[in-house]
Structure formats: C-alpha cells, structure tokens
C-alpha cells in the first residue's frame, strides 16, 4: 500500500492567508523532502529534513519521524505560490524516496 | 552548474514502439531514479540505481527496463510501449542517501 498519504489533495487560499499541508507515513521514515512543481513542470526543492523544523521565508516545514508525519506551512500566500506541492520520504538505508499524491494549491487575489 | 538533464523533453510514439528516455546528471551523485507522474498518484518509482551497473526495481517496474551505463547516465527503456505508459517521467539524482534530491525537468511521453 501507499507509504505516503498527502492531504489535502487541493487547497484554495486568498492572498495573504496561510494554511498547512500534511503528509502521514505508514512506516517510520528517515527523512522527508518537500517540492513544488512550477508552471513549467519542474520540481523545485523546498526543504529536506531528517528531523525538526526548517524555515525559509514564508514557508516552514516540520518532520516528526516518531509520530510519522511532516507538515509544510505557508503563510502570507502569494499568487506565485500556486502550484502542486509534493512530499517525498525515504524509509531507510538505500531506500528510494516515495512520493505523496500531491496538493494542488491555488492562490487567488 | 550541477544539474539533471533529461532528453527528450517530449516524445510521441505508437503502441508497440521502442522508446529510450535519457538522463544525465553532473552532480557526482551515486543514486539515480526514474519516476512517472500521473494525476492522482503523485510520483511513482519505476527503477533506481546506486551506481554504474547497478539496478534496483521500484514500485511500478512492469513494462520498463533501465540501464545505468556510467555514474552520470541512467536510461529508461520502453521496448513495447503501451498507451498506459503515457505519462510525465522524471529523473532524479542524490548523493549517498539522506540528502537532497535533484530532479530533471521531465519528459512528457505520449503513446498513441
């Protein structure tokens, strides 16, 4: 079965607001990575975490291996934040990352 | 600049056709991966490799072969393409585990 469950599948925000995306894991993961797929289809690396939290501008991510989840918080959303966001997690040594199904974020004026 | 380069960017083939997707990375990474992305499924792992000559089977390997000829080059082969293989394919590379992954820009394949 799927190891990575991402939610929500779609999210609509007004400019200036914020929300959180979440990935739950069915097994213990060693690390998680968050990506955004931009309008040209490229995957942009946002965060890589083996534990704890990281923040970059209006984005903040947290990873709790023991509780088997990771979150991506977006604050003060801007139009250019629109896109599909993916989390990817790796279970252990030599394990390739498995992806969530993605969250399609639409930021509206 | 270190990068992952995929070619071609777009490909159309007929059912039963033979297709090779290419991926080259200049990151000096050991690990390389092939994923396909389909609506509702996110990215699904097809094959991956730890180094030249190594091949590991991913989650959706049926209908695909892969070959890692050098540390830089990882190829995905569809020897008898089917319409179900119409998808967006991503290649990625990473260092020796537990590190950032770098993705290529994707190859869009249409099998008619």
PDB file of N, CA, C and O in Angstrom, chain B residues 42-112:
ATOM      1  N   UNK B  42       0.664  11.130  -7.792  1.00  0.00           N
ATOM      2  CA  UNK B  42       1.947  11.722  -7.474  1.00  0.00           C
ATOM      3  C   UNK B  42       3.039  11.087  -8.312  1.00  0.00           C
ATOM      4  O   UNK B  42       2.808  10.648  -9.434  1.00  0.00           O
ATOM      5  N   UNK B  43       4.225  11.023  -7.772  1.00  0.00           N
ATOM      6  CA  UNK B  43       5.349  10.406  -8.479  1.00  0.00           C
ATOM      7  C   UNK B  43       5.520   8.982  -7.983  1.00  0.00           C
ATOM      8  O   UNK B  43       5.620   8.732  -6.790  1.00  0.00           O
ATOM      9  N   UNK B  44       5.583   8.069  -8.913  1.00  0.00           N
ATOM     10  CA  UNK B  44       5.758   6.667  -8.568  1.00  0.00           C
ATOM     11  C   UNK B  44       7.099   6.170  -9.093  1.00  0.00           C
ATOM     12  O   UNK B  44       7.470   6.438 -10.227  1.00  0.00           O
ATOM     13  N   UNK B  45       7.771   5.422  -8.246  1.00  0.00           N
ATOM     14  CA  UNK B  45       9.138   4.988  -8.530  1.00  0.00           C
ATOM     15  C   UNK B  45       9.136   3.804  -9.486  1.00  0.00           C
ATOM     16  O   UNK B  45       8.523   2.768  -9.201  1.00  0.00           O
ATOM     17  N   UNK B  46       9.860   3.931 -10.586  1.00  0.00           N
ATOM     18  CA  UNK B  46       9.923   2.864 -11.579  1.00  0.00           C
ATOM     19  C   UNK B  46      11.155   1.997 -11.338  1.00  0.00           C
ATOM     20  O   UNK B  46      11.067   0.798 -11.081  1.00  0.00           O
ATOM     21  N   UNK B  47      12.327   2.617 -11.464  1.00  0.00           N
ATOM     22  CA  UNK B  47      13.606   1.948 -11.202  1.00  0.00           C
ATOM     23  C   UNK B  47      14.557   2.959 -10.594  1.00  0.00           C
ATOM     24  O   UNK B  47      14.384   4.169 -10.758  1.00  0.00           O
ATOM     25  N   UNK B  48      15.579   2.438  -9.904  1.00  0.00           N
ATOM     26  CA  UNK B  48      16.621   3.323  -9.416  1.00  0.00           C
ATOM     27  C   UNK B  48      17.942   2.576  -9.376  1.00  0.00           C
ATOM     28  O   UNK B  48      17.978   1.350  -9.607  1.00  0.00           O
ATOM     29  N   UNK B  49      18.988   3.299  -9.085  1.00  0.00           N
ATOM     30  CA  UNK B  49      20.331   2.723  -9.202  1.00  0.00           C
ATOM     31  C   UNK B  49      21.255   3.361  -8.179  1.00  0.00           C
ATOM     32  O   UNK B  49      21.180   4.565  -7.921  1.00  0.00           O
ATOM     33  N   UNK B  50      22.151   2.542  -7.629  1.00  0.00           N
ATOM     34  CA  UNK B  50      23.129   3.042  -6.664  1.00  0.00           C
ATOM     35  C   UNK B  50      24.435   3.455  -7.327  1.00  0.00           C
ATOM     36  O   UNK B  50      25.291   4.062  -6.683  1.00  0.00           O
ATOM     37  N   UNK B  51      24.616   3.061  -8.571  1.00  0.00           N
ATOM     38  CA  UNK B  51      25.860   3.387  -9.237  1.00  0.00           C
ATOM     39  C   UNK B  51      25.926   2.690 -10.581  1.00  0.00           C
ATOM     40  O   UNK B  51      25.034   1.911 -10.940  1.00  0.00           O
ATOM     41  N   UNK B  52      26.981   2.948 -11.300  1.00  0.00           N
ATOM     42  CA  UNK B  52      27.130   2.366 -12.634  1.00  0.00           C
ATOM     43  C   UNK B  52      27.012   0.848 -12.564  1.00  0.00           C
ATOM     44  O   UNK B  52      27.637   0.194 -11.722  1.00  0.00           O
ATOM     45  N   UNK B  53      26.178   0.290 -13.431  1.00  0.00           N
ATOM     46  CA  UNK B  53      25.968  -1.145 -13.500  1.00  0.00           C
ATOM     47  C   UNK B  53      24.971  -1.694 -12.510  1.00  0.00           C
ATOM     48  O   UNK B  53      24.592  -2.871 -12.583  1.00  0.00           O
ATOM     49  N   UNK B  54      24.505  -0.853 -11.577  1.00  0.00           N
ATOM     50  CA  UNK B  54      23.549  -1.304 -10.561  1.00  0.00           C
ATOM     51  C   UNK B  54      22.130  -0.933 -10.960  1.00  0.00           C
ATOM     52  O   UNK B  54      21.894   0.148 -11.518  1.00  0.00           O
ATOM     53  N   UNK B  55      21.174  -1.800 -10.666  1.00  0.00           N
ATOM     54  CA  UNK B  55      19.778  -1.508 -10.962  1.00  0.00           C
ATOM     55  C   UNK B  55      18.900  -2.079  -9.856  1.00  0.00           C
ATOM     56  O   UNK B  55      19.085  -3.243  -9.456  1.00  0.00           O
ATOM     57  N   UNK B  56      17.990  -1.261  -9.384  1.00  0.00           N
ATOM     58  CA  UNK B  56      17.032  -1.675  -8.365  1.00  0.00           C
ATOM     59  C   UNK B  56      15.621  -1.482  -8.892  1.00  0.00           C
ATOM     60  O   UNK B  56      15.329  -0.498  -9.579  1.00  0.00           O
ATOM     61  N   UNK B  57      14.748  -2.394  -8.536  1.00  0.00           N
ATOM     62  CA  UNK B  57      13.370  -2.321  -9.001  1.00  0.00           C
ATOM     63  C   UNK B  57      12.550  -1.452  -8.061  1.00  0.00           C
ATOM     64  O   UNK B  57      12.648  -1.568  -6.841  1.00  0.00           O
ATOM     65  N   UNK B  58      11.749  -0.575  -8.657  1.00  0.00           N
ATOM     66  CA  UNK B  58      10.910   0.296  -7.871  1.00  0.00           C
ATOM     67  C   UNK B  58       9.526  -0.281  -7.655  1.00  0.00           C
ATOM     68  O   UNK B  58       9.343  -1.495  -7.587  1.00  0.00           O
ATOM     69  N   UNK B  59       8.536   0.587  -7.577  1.00  0.00           N
ATOM     70  CA  UNK B  59       7.180   0.166  -7.246  1.00  0.00           C
ATOM     71  C   UNK B  59       6.317  -0.161  -8.466  1.00  0.00           C
ATOM     72  O   UNK B  59       5.362  -0.923  -8.363  1.00  0.00           O
ATOM     73  N   UNK B  60       6.634   0.431  -9.601  1.00  0.00           N
ATOM     74  CA  UNK B  60       5.843   0.203 -10.816  1.00  0.00           C
ATOM     75  C   UNK B  60       6.764  -0.152 -11.981  1.00  0.00           C
ATOM     76  O   UNK B  60       6.822   0.556 -12.989  1.00  0.00           O
ATOM     77  N   UNK B  61       7.501  -1.263 -11.919  1.00  0.00           N
ATOM     78  CA  UNK B  61       8.522  -1.555 -12.922  1.00  0.00           C
ATOM     79  C   UNK B  61       8.016  -2.232 -14.194  1.00  0.00           C
ATOM     80  O   UNK B  61       8.733  -2.267 -15.198  1.00  0.00           O
ATOM     81  N   UNK B  62       6.776  -2.763 -14.161  1.00  0.00           N
ATOM     82  CA  UNK B  62       6.299  -3.554 -15.295  1.00  0.00           C
ATOM     83  C   UNK B  62       6.290  -2.738 -16.586  1.00  0.00           C
ATOM     84  O   UNK B  62       5.728  -1.648 -16.633  1.00  0.00           O
ATOM     85  N   UNK B  63       6.892  -3.319 -17.613  1.00  0.00           N
ATOM     86  CA  UNK B  63       6.923  -2.666 -18.911  1.00  0.00           C
ATOM     87  C   UNK B  63       8.118  -1.756 -19.105  1.00  0.00           C
ATOM     88  O   UNK B  63       8.261  -1.152 -20.172  1.00  0.00           O
ATOM     89  N   UNK B  64       8.969  -1.667 -18.094  1.00  0.00           N
ATOM     90  CA  UNK B  64      10.133  -0.782 -18.163  1.00  0.00           C
ATOM     91  C   UNK B  64      11.417  -1.553 -17.871  1.00  0.00           C
ATOM     92  O   UNK B  64      11.459  -2.409 -16.985  1.00  0.00           O
ATOM     93  N   UNK B  65      12.439  -1.197 -18.607  1.00  0.00           N
ATOM     94  CA  UNK B  65      13.791  -1.611 -18.274  1.00  0.00           C
ATOM     95  C   UNK B  65      14.612  -0.357 -18.047  1.00  0.00           C
ATOM     96  O   UNK B  65      14.234   0.737 -18.498  1.00  0.00           O
ATOM     97  N   UNK B  66      15.710  -0.520 -17.329  1.00  0.00           N
ATOM     98  CA  UNK B  66      16.575   0.633 -17.107  1.00  0.00           C
ATOM     99  C   UNK B  66      18.012   0.155 -17.159  1.00  0.00           C
ATOM    100  O   UNK B  66      18.304  -1.019 -16.911  1.00  0.00           O
ATOM    101  N   UNK B  67      18.880   1.069 -17.496  1.00  0.00           N
ATOM    102  CA  UNK B  67      20.297   0.742 -17.517  1.00  0.00           C
ATOM    103  C   UNK B  67      21.105   1.943 -17.073  1.00  0.00           C
ATOM    104  O   UNK B  67      20.862   3.065 -17.505  1.00  0.00           O
ATOM    105  N   UNK B  68      22.055   1.694 -16.186  1.00  0.00           N
ATOM    106  CA  UNK B  68      22.934   2.750 -15.675  1.00  0.00           C
ATOM    107  C   UNK B  68      24.318   2.464 -16.258  1.00  0.00           C
ATOM    108  O   UNK B  68      25.079   1.652 -15.759  1.00  0.00           O
ATOM    109  N   UNK B  69      24.639   3.141 -17.318  1.00  0.00           N
ATOM    110  CA  UNK B  69      25.871   2.856 -18.062  1.00  0.00           C
ATOM    111  C   UNK B  69      27.100   3.481 -17.409  1.00  0.00           C
ATOM    112  O   UNK B  69      28.197   2.916 -17.479  1.00  0.00           O
ATOM    113  N   UNK B  70      26.928   4.629 -16.825  1.00  0.00           N
ATOM    114  CA  UNK B  70      28.018   5.329 -16.134  1.00  0.00           C
ATOM    115  C   UNK B  70      27.434   5.969 -14.881  1.00  0.00           C
ATOM    116  O   UNK B  70      26.217   5.928 -14.660  1.00  0.00           O
ATOM    117  N   UNK B  71      28.270   6.588 -14.090  1.00  0.00           N
ATOM    118  CA  UNK B  71      27.729   7.284 -12.922  1.00  0.00           C
ATOM    119  C   UNK B  71      26.793   8.408 -13.360  1.00  0.00           C
ATOM    120  O   UNK B  71      25.819   8.723 -12.690  1.00  0.00           O
ATOM    121  N   UNK B  72      27.077   8.992 -14.532  1.00  0.00           N
ATOM    122  CA  UNK B  72      26.307  10.144 -14.990  1.00  0.00           C
ATOM    123  C   UNK B  72      25.012   9.785 -15.707  1.00  0.00           C
ATOM    124  O   UNK B  72      24.090  10.587 -15.732  1.00  0.00           O
ATOM    125  N   UNK B  73      24.961   8.631 -16.330  1.00  0.00           N
ATOM    126  CA  UNK B  73      23.888   8.335 -17.276  1.00  0.00           C
ATOM    127  C   UNK B  73      22.989   7.185 -16.836  1.00  0.00           C
ATOM    128  O   UNK B  73      23.461   6.089 -16.546  1.00  0.00           O
ATOM    129  N   UNK B  74      21.677   7.468 -16.882  1.00  0.00           N
ATOM    130  CA  UNK B  74      20.668   6.485 -16.488  1.00  0.00           C
ATOM    131  C   UNK B  74      19.580   6.530 -17.540  1.00  0.00           C
ATOM    132  O   UNK B  74      19.011   7.597 -17.811  1.00  0.00           O
ATOM    133  N   UNK B  75      19.293   5.375 -18.145  1.00  0.00           N
ATOM    134  CA  UNK B  75      18.349   5.309 -19.244  1.00  0.00           C
ATOM    135  C   UNK B  75      17.124   4.495 -18.845  1.00  0.00           C
ATOM    136  O   UNK B  75      17.233   3.477 -18.138  1.00  0.00           O
ATOM    137  N   UNK B  76      15.977   4.928 -19.330  1.00  0.00           N
ATOM    138  CA  UNK B  76      14.740   4.182 -19.130  1.00  0.00           C
ATOM    139  C   UNK B  76      14.262   3.703 -20.492  1.00  0.00           C
ATOM    140  O   UNK B  76      14.131   4.503 -21.418  1.00  0.00           O
ATOM    141  N   UNK B  77      14.015   2.394 -20.586  1.00  0.00           N
ATOM    142  CA  UNK B  77      13.664   1.790 -21.871  1.00  0.00           C
ATOM    143  C   UNK B  77      12.254   1.223 -21.842  1.00  0.00           C
ATOM    144  O   UNK B  77      11.909   0.457 -20.937  1.00  0.00           O
ATOM    145  N   UNK B  78      11.487   1.582 -22.853  1.00  0.00           N
ATOM    146  CA  UNK B  78      10.172   1.000 -23.069  1.00  0.00           C
ATOM    147  C   UNK B  78      10.261   0.257 -24.391  1.00  0.00           C
ATOM    148  O   UNK B  78      10.306   0.864 -25.454  1.00  0.00           O
ATOM    149  N   UNK B  79      10.321  -1.061 -24.327  1.00  0.00           N
ATOM    150  CA  UNK B  79      10.574  -1.830 -25.548  1.00  0.00           C
ATOM    151  C   UNK B  79       9.308  -2.108 -26.348  1.00  0.00           C
ATOM    152  O   UNK B  79       9.361  -2.321 -27.548  1.00  0.00           O
ATOM    153  N   UNK B  80       8.173  -2.116 -25.657  1.00  0.00           N
ATOM    154  CA  UNK B  80       6.886  -2.307 -26.325  1.00  0.00           C
ATOM    155  C   UNK B  80       5.911  -1.329 -25.671  1.00  0.00           C
ATOM    156  O   UNK B  80       5.126  -1.700 -24.812  1.00  0.00           O
ATOM    157  N   UNK B  81       5.992  -0.081 -26.113  1.00  0.00           N
ATOM    158  CA  UNK B  81       5.227   0.960 -25.438  1.00  0.00           C
ATOM    159  C   UNK B  81       3.722   0.700 -25.535  1.00  0.00           C
ATOM    160  O   UNK B  81       3.216   0.211 -26.559  1.00  0.00           O
ATOM    161  N   UNK B  82       3.021   1.027 -24.450  1.00  0.00           N
ATOM    162  CA  UNK B  82       1.560   0.899 -24.432  1.00  0.00           C
ATOM    163  C   UNK B  82       0.952   2.234 -24.009  1.00  0.00           C
ATOM    164  O   UNK B  82       1.608   3.044 -23.347  1.00  0.00           O
ATOM    165  N   UNK B  83      -0.313   2.477 -24.379  1.00  0.00           N
ATOM    166  CA  UNK B  83      -0.952   3.745 -24.007  1.00  0.00           C
ATOM    167  C   UNK B  83      -0.945   3.996 -22.501  1.00  0.00           C
ATOM    168  O   UNK B  83      -0.913   5.157 -22.070  1.00  0.00           O
ATOM    169  N   UNK B  84      -0.926   2.950 -21.688  1.00  0.00           N
ATOM    170  CA  UNK B  84      -0.899   3.127 -20.236  1.00  0.00           C
ATOM    171  C   UNK B  84       0.415   3.738 -19.750  1.00  0.00           C
ATOM    172  O   UNK B  84       0.519   4.166 -18.592  1.00  0.00           O
ATOM    173  N   UNK B  85       1.388   3.777 -20.625  1.00  0.00           N
ATOM    174  CA  UNK B  85       2.673   4.373 -20.267  1.00  0.00           C
ATOM    175  C   UNK B  85       2.750   5.848 -20.659  1.00  0.00           C
ATOM    176  O   UNK B  85       3.799   6.484 -20.474  1.00  0.00           O
ATOM    177  N   UNK B  86       1.685   6.364 -21.187  1.00  0.00           N
ATOM    178  CA  UNK B  86       1.604   7.809 -21.395  1.00  0.00           C
ATOM    179  C   UNK B  86       1.674   8.488 -20.040  1.00  0.00           C
ATOM    180  O   UNK B  86       0.866   8.197 -19.149  1.00  0.00           O
ATOM    181  N   UNK B  87       2.657   9.344 -19.870  1.00  0.00           N
ATOM    182  CA  UNK B  87       2.887   9.913 -18.551  1.00  0.00           C
ATOM    183  C   UNK B  87       3.955  10.994 -18.643  1.00  0.00           C
ATOM    184  O   UNK B  87       4.537  11.242 -19.700  1.00  0.00           O
ATOM    185  N   UNK B  88       4.188  11.623 -17.521  1.00  0.00           N
ATOM    186  CA  UNK B  88       5.304  12.558 -17.366  1.00  0.00           C
ATOM    187  C   UNK B  88       6.370  11.846 -16.547  1.00  0.00           C
ATOM    188  O   UNK B  88       6.111  11.408 -15.429  1.00  0.00           O
ATOM    189  N   UNK B  89       7.561  11.735 -17.113  1.00  0.00           N
ATOM    190  CA  UNK B  89       8.643  10.971 -16.482  1.00  0.00           C
ATOM    191  C   UNK B  89       9.694  11.931 -15.930  1.00  0.00           C
ATOM    192  O   UNK B  89      10.142  12.837 -16.617  1.00  0.00           O
ATOM    193  N   UNK B  90      10.061  11.686 -14.684  1.00  0.00           N
ATOM    194  CA  UNK B  90      11.100  12.474 -14.041  1.00  0.00           C
ATOM    195  C   UNK B  90      12.281  11.596 -13.678  1.00  0.00           C
ATOM    196  O   UNK B  90      12.118  10.482 -13.175  1.00  0.00           O
ATOM    197  N   UNK B  91      13.446  12.123 -13.903  1.00  0.00           N
ATOM    198  CA  UNK B  91      14.681  11.519 -13.437  1.00  0.00           C
ATOM    199  C   UNK B  91      15.199  12.358 -12.281  1.00  0.00           C
ATOM    200  O   UNK B  91      14.992  13.579 -12.253  1.00  0.00           O
ATOM    201  N   UNK B  92      15.859  11.717 -11.337  1.00  0.00           N
ATOM    202  CA  UNK B  92      16.428  12.437 -10.202  1.00  0.00           C
ATOM    203  C   UNK B  92      17.750  11.808  -9.805  1.00  0.00           C
ATOM    204  O   UNK B  92      18.036  10.657 -10.152  1.00  0.00           O
ATOM    205  N   UNK B  93      18.537  12.571  -9.081  1.00  0.00           N
ATOM    206  CA  UNK B  93      19.784  12.038  -8.541  1.00  0.00           C
ATOM    207  C   UNK B  93      19.923  12.483  -7.090  1.00  0.00           C
ATOM    208  O   UNK B  93      19.329  13.476  -6.666  1.00  0.00           O
ATOM    209  N   UNK B  94      20.713  11.734  -6.327  1.00  0.00           N
ATOM    210  CA  UNK B  94      21.015  12.131  -4.958  1.00  0.00           C
ATOM    211  C   UNK B  94      22.363  11.552  -4.566  1.00  0.00           C
ATOM    212  O   UNK B  94      22.853  10.604  -5.185  1.00  0.00           O
ATOM    213  N   UNK B  95      22.944  12.123  -3.539  1.00  0.00           N
ATOM    214  CA  UNK B  95      24.204  11.619  -3.002  1.00  0.00           C
ATOM    215  C   UNK B  95      23.919  10.331  -2.217  1.00  0.00           C
ATOM    216  O   UNK B  95      22.837   9.777  -2.286  1.00  0.00           O
ATOM    217  N   UNK B  96      24.877   9.874  -1.444  1.00  0.00           N
ATOM    218  CA  UNK B  96      24.772   8.583  -0.779  1.00  0.00           C
ATOM    219  C   UNK B  96      23.668   8.599   0.274  1.00  0.00           C
ATOM    220  O   UNK B  96      23.930   8.566   1.462  1.00  0.00           O
ATOM    221  N   UNK B  97      22.461   8.633  -0.139  1.00  0.00           N
ATOM    222  CA  UNK B  97      21.319   8.576   0.757  1.00  0.00           C
ATOM    223  C   UNK B  97      21.195   9.778   1.678  1.00  0.00           C
ATOM    224  O   UNK B  97      22.140  10.498   1.906  1.00  0.00           O
ATOM    225  N   UNK B  98      20.023  10.024   2.200  1.00  0.00           N
ATOM    226  CA  UNK B  98      19.761  11.035   3.222  1.00  0.00           C
ATOM    227  C   UNK B  98      20.247  12.406   2.792  1.00  0.00           C
ATOM    228  O   UNK B  98      20.872  13.138   3.534  1.00  0.00           O
ATOM    229  N   UNK B  99      19.952  12.749   1.588  1.00  0.00           N
ATOM    230  CA  UNK B  99      20.391  14.059   1.137  1.00  0.00           C
ATOM    231  C   UNK B  99      19.417  14.575   0.100  1.00  0.00           C
ATOM    232  O   UNK B  99      18.514  13.887  -0.318  1.00  0.00           O
ATOM    233  N   UNK B 100      19.608  15.808  -0.263  1.00  0.00           N
ATOM    234  CA  UNK B 100      18.719  16.439  -1.228  1.00  0.00           C
ATOM    235  C   UNK B 100      18.690  15.684  -2.547  1.00  0.00           C
ATOM    236  O   UNK B 100      19.715  15.186  -3.006  1.00  0.00           O
ATOM    237  N   UNK B 101      17.513  15.654  -3.096  1.00  0.00           N
ATOM    238  CA  UNK B 101      17.337  15.072  -4.416  1.00  0.00           C
ATOM    239  C   UNK B 101      17.221  16.205  -5.422  1.00  0.00           C
ATOM    240  O   UNK B 101      16.569  17.207  -5.168  1.00  0.00           O
ATOM    241  N   UNK B 102      17.811  16.004  -6.577  1.00  0.00           N
ATOM    242  CA  UNK B 102      17.733  16.968  -7.658  1.00  0.00           C
ATOM    243  C   UNK B 102      16.993  16.323  -8.811  1.00  0.00           C
ATOM    244  O   UNK B 102      17.356  15.217  -9.234  1.00  0.00           O
ATOM    245  N   UNK B 103      15.987  17.014  -9.321  1.00  0.00           N
ATOM    246  CA  UNK B 103      15.168  16.468 -10.391  1.00  0.00           C
ATOM    247  C   UNK B 103      15.475  17.119 -11.724  1.00  0.00           C
ATOM    248  O   UNK B 103      15.827  18.303 -11.789  1.00  0.00           O
ATOM    249  N   UNK B 104      15.302  16.343 -12.768  1.00  0.00           N
ATOM    250  CA  UNK B 104      15.302  16.884 -14.117  1.00  0.00           C
ATOM    251  C   UNK B 104      13.981  17.580 -14.401  1.00  0.00           C
ATOM    252  O   UNK B 104      13.080  17.596 -13.570  1.00  0.00           O
ATOM    253  N   UNK B 105      13.876  18.134 -15.590  1.00  0.00           N
ATOM    254  CA  UNK B 105      12.694  18.914 -15.956  1.00  0.00           C
ATOM    255  C   UNK B 105      11.549  18.053 -16.464  1.00  0.00           C
ATOM    256  O   UNK B 105      10.462  18.570 -16.715  1.00  0.00           O
ATOM    257  N   UNK B 106      11.790  16.771 -16.639  1.00  0.00           N
ATOM    258  CA  UNK B 106      10.720  15.876 -17.045  1.00  0.00           C
ATOM    259  C   UNK B 106      10.690  15.611 -18.533  1.00  0.00           C
ATOM    260  O   UNK B 106      11.127  16.437 -19.341  1.00  0.00           O
ATOM    261  N   UNK B 107      10.189  14.436 -18.878  1.00  0.00           N
ATOM    262  CA  UNK B 107       9.938  14.053 -20.274  1.00  0.00           C
ATOM    263  C   UNK B 107       8.475  13.662 -20.376  1.00  0.00           C
ATOM    264  O   UNK B 107       8.012  12.780 -19.652  1.00  0.00           O
ATOM    265  N   UNK B 108       7.784  14.328 -21.270  1.00  0.00           N
ATOM    266  CA  UNK B 108       6.375  14.004 -21.468  1.00  0.00           C
ATOM    267  C   UNK B 108       6.256  13.009 -22.614  1.00  0.00           C
ATOM    268  O   UNK B 108       6.651  13.300 -23.732  1.00  0.00           O
ATOM    269  N   UNK B 109       5.730  11.823 -22.308  1.00  0.00           N
ATOM    270  CA  UNK B 109       5.617  10.756 -23.302  1.00  0.00           C
ATOM    271  C   UNK B 109       4.158  10.495 -23.616  1.00  0.00           C
ATOM    272  O   UNK B 109       3.343  10.322 -22.709  1.00  0.00           O
ATOM    273  N   UNK B 110       3.864  10.460 -24.887  1.00  0.00           N
ATOM    274  CA  UNK B 110       2.521  10.117 -25.356  1.00  0.00           C
ATOM    275  C   UNK B 110       2.613   8.872 -26.218  1.00  0.00           C
ATOM    276  O   UNK B 110       3.356   8.851 -27.214  1.00  0.00           O
ATOM    277  N   UNK B 111       1.868   7.847 -25.834  1.00  0.00           N
ATOM    278  CA  UNK B 111       1.820   6.611 -26.608  1.00  0.00           C
ATOM    279  C   UNK B 111       0.430   6.513 -27.237  1.00  0.00           C
ATOM    280  O   UNK B 111      -0.573   6.445 -26.529  1.00  0.00           O
ATOM    281  N   UNK B 112       0.395   6.526 -28.546  1.00  0.00           N
ATOM    282  CA  UNK B 112      -0.901   6.534 -29.247  1.00  0.00           C
ATOM    283  C   UNK B 112      -1.175   5.210 -29.929  1.00  0.00           C
ATOM    284  O   UNK B 112      -0.282   4.376 -30.075  1.00  0.00           O
TER     285      UNK B 112
END
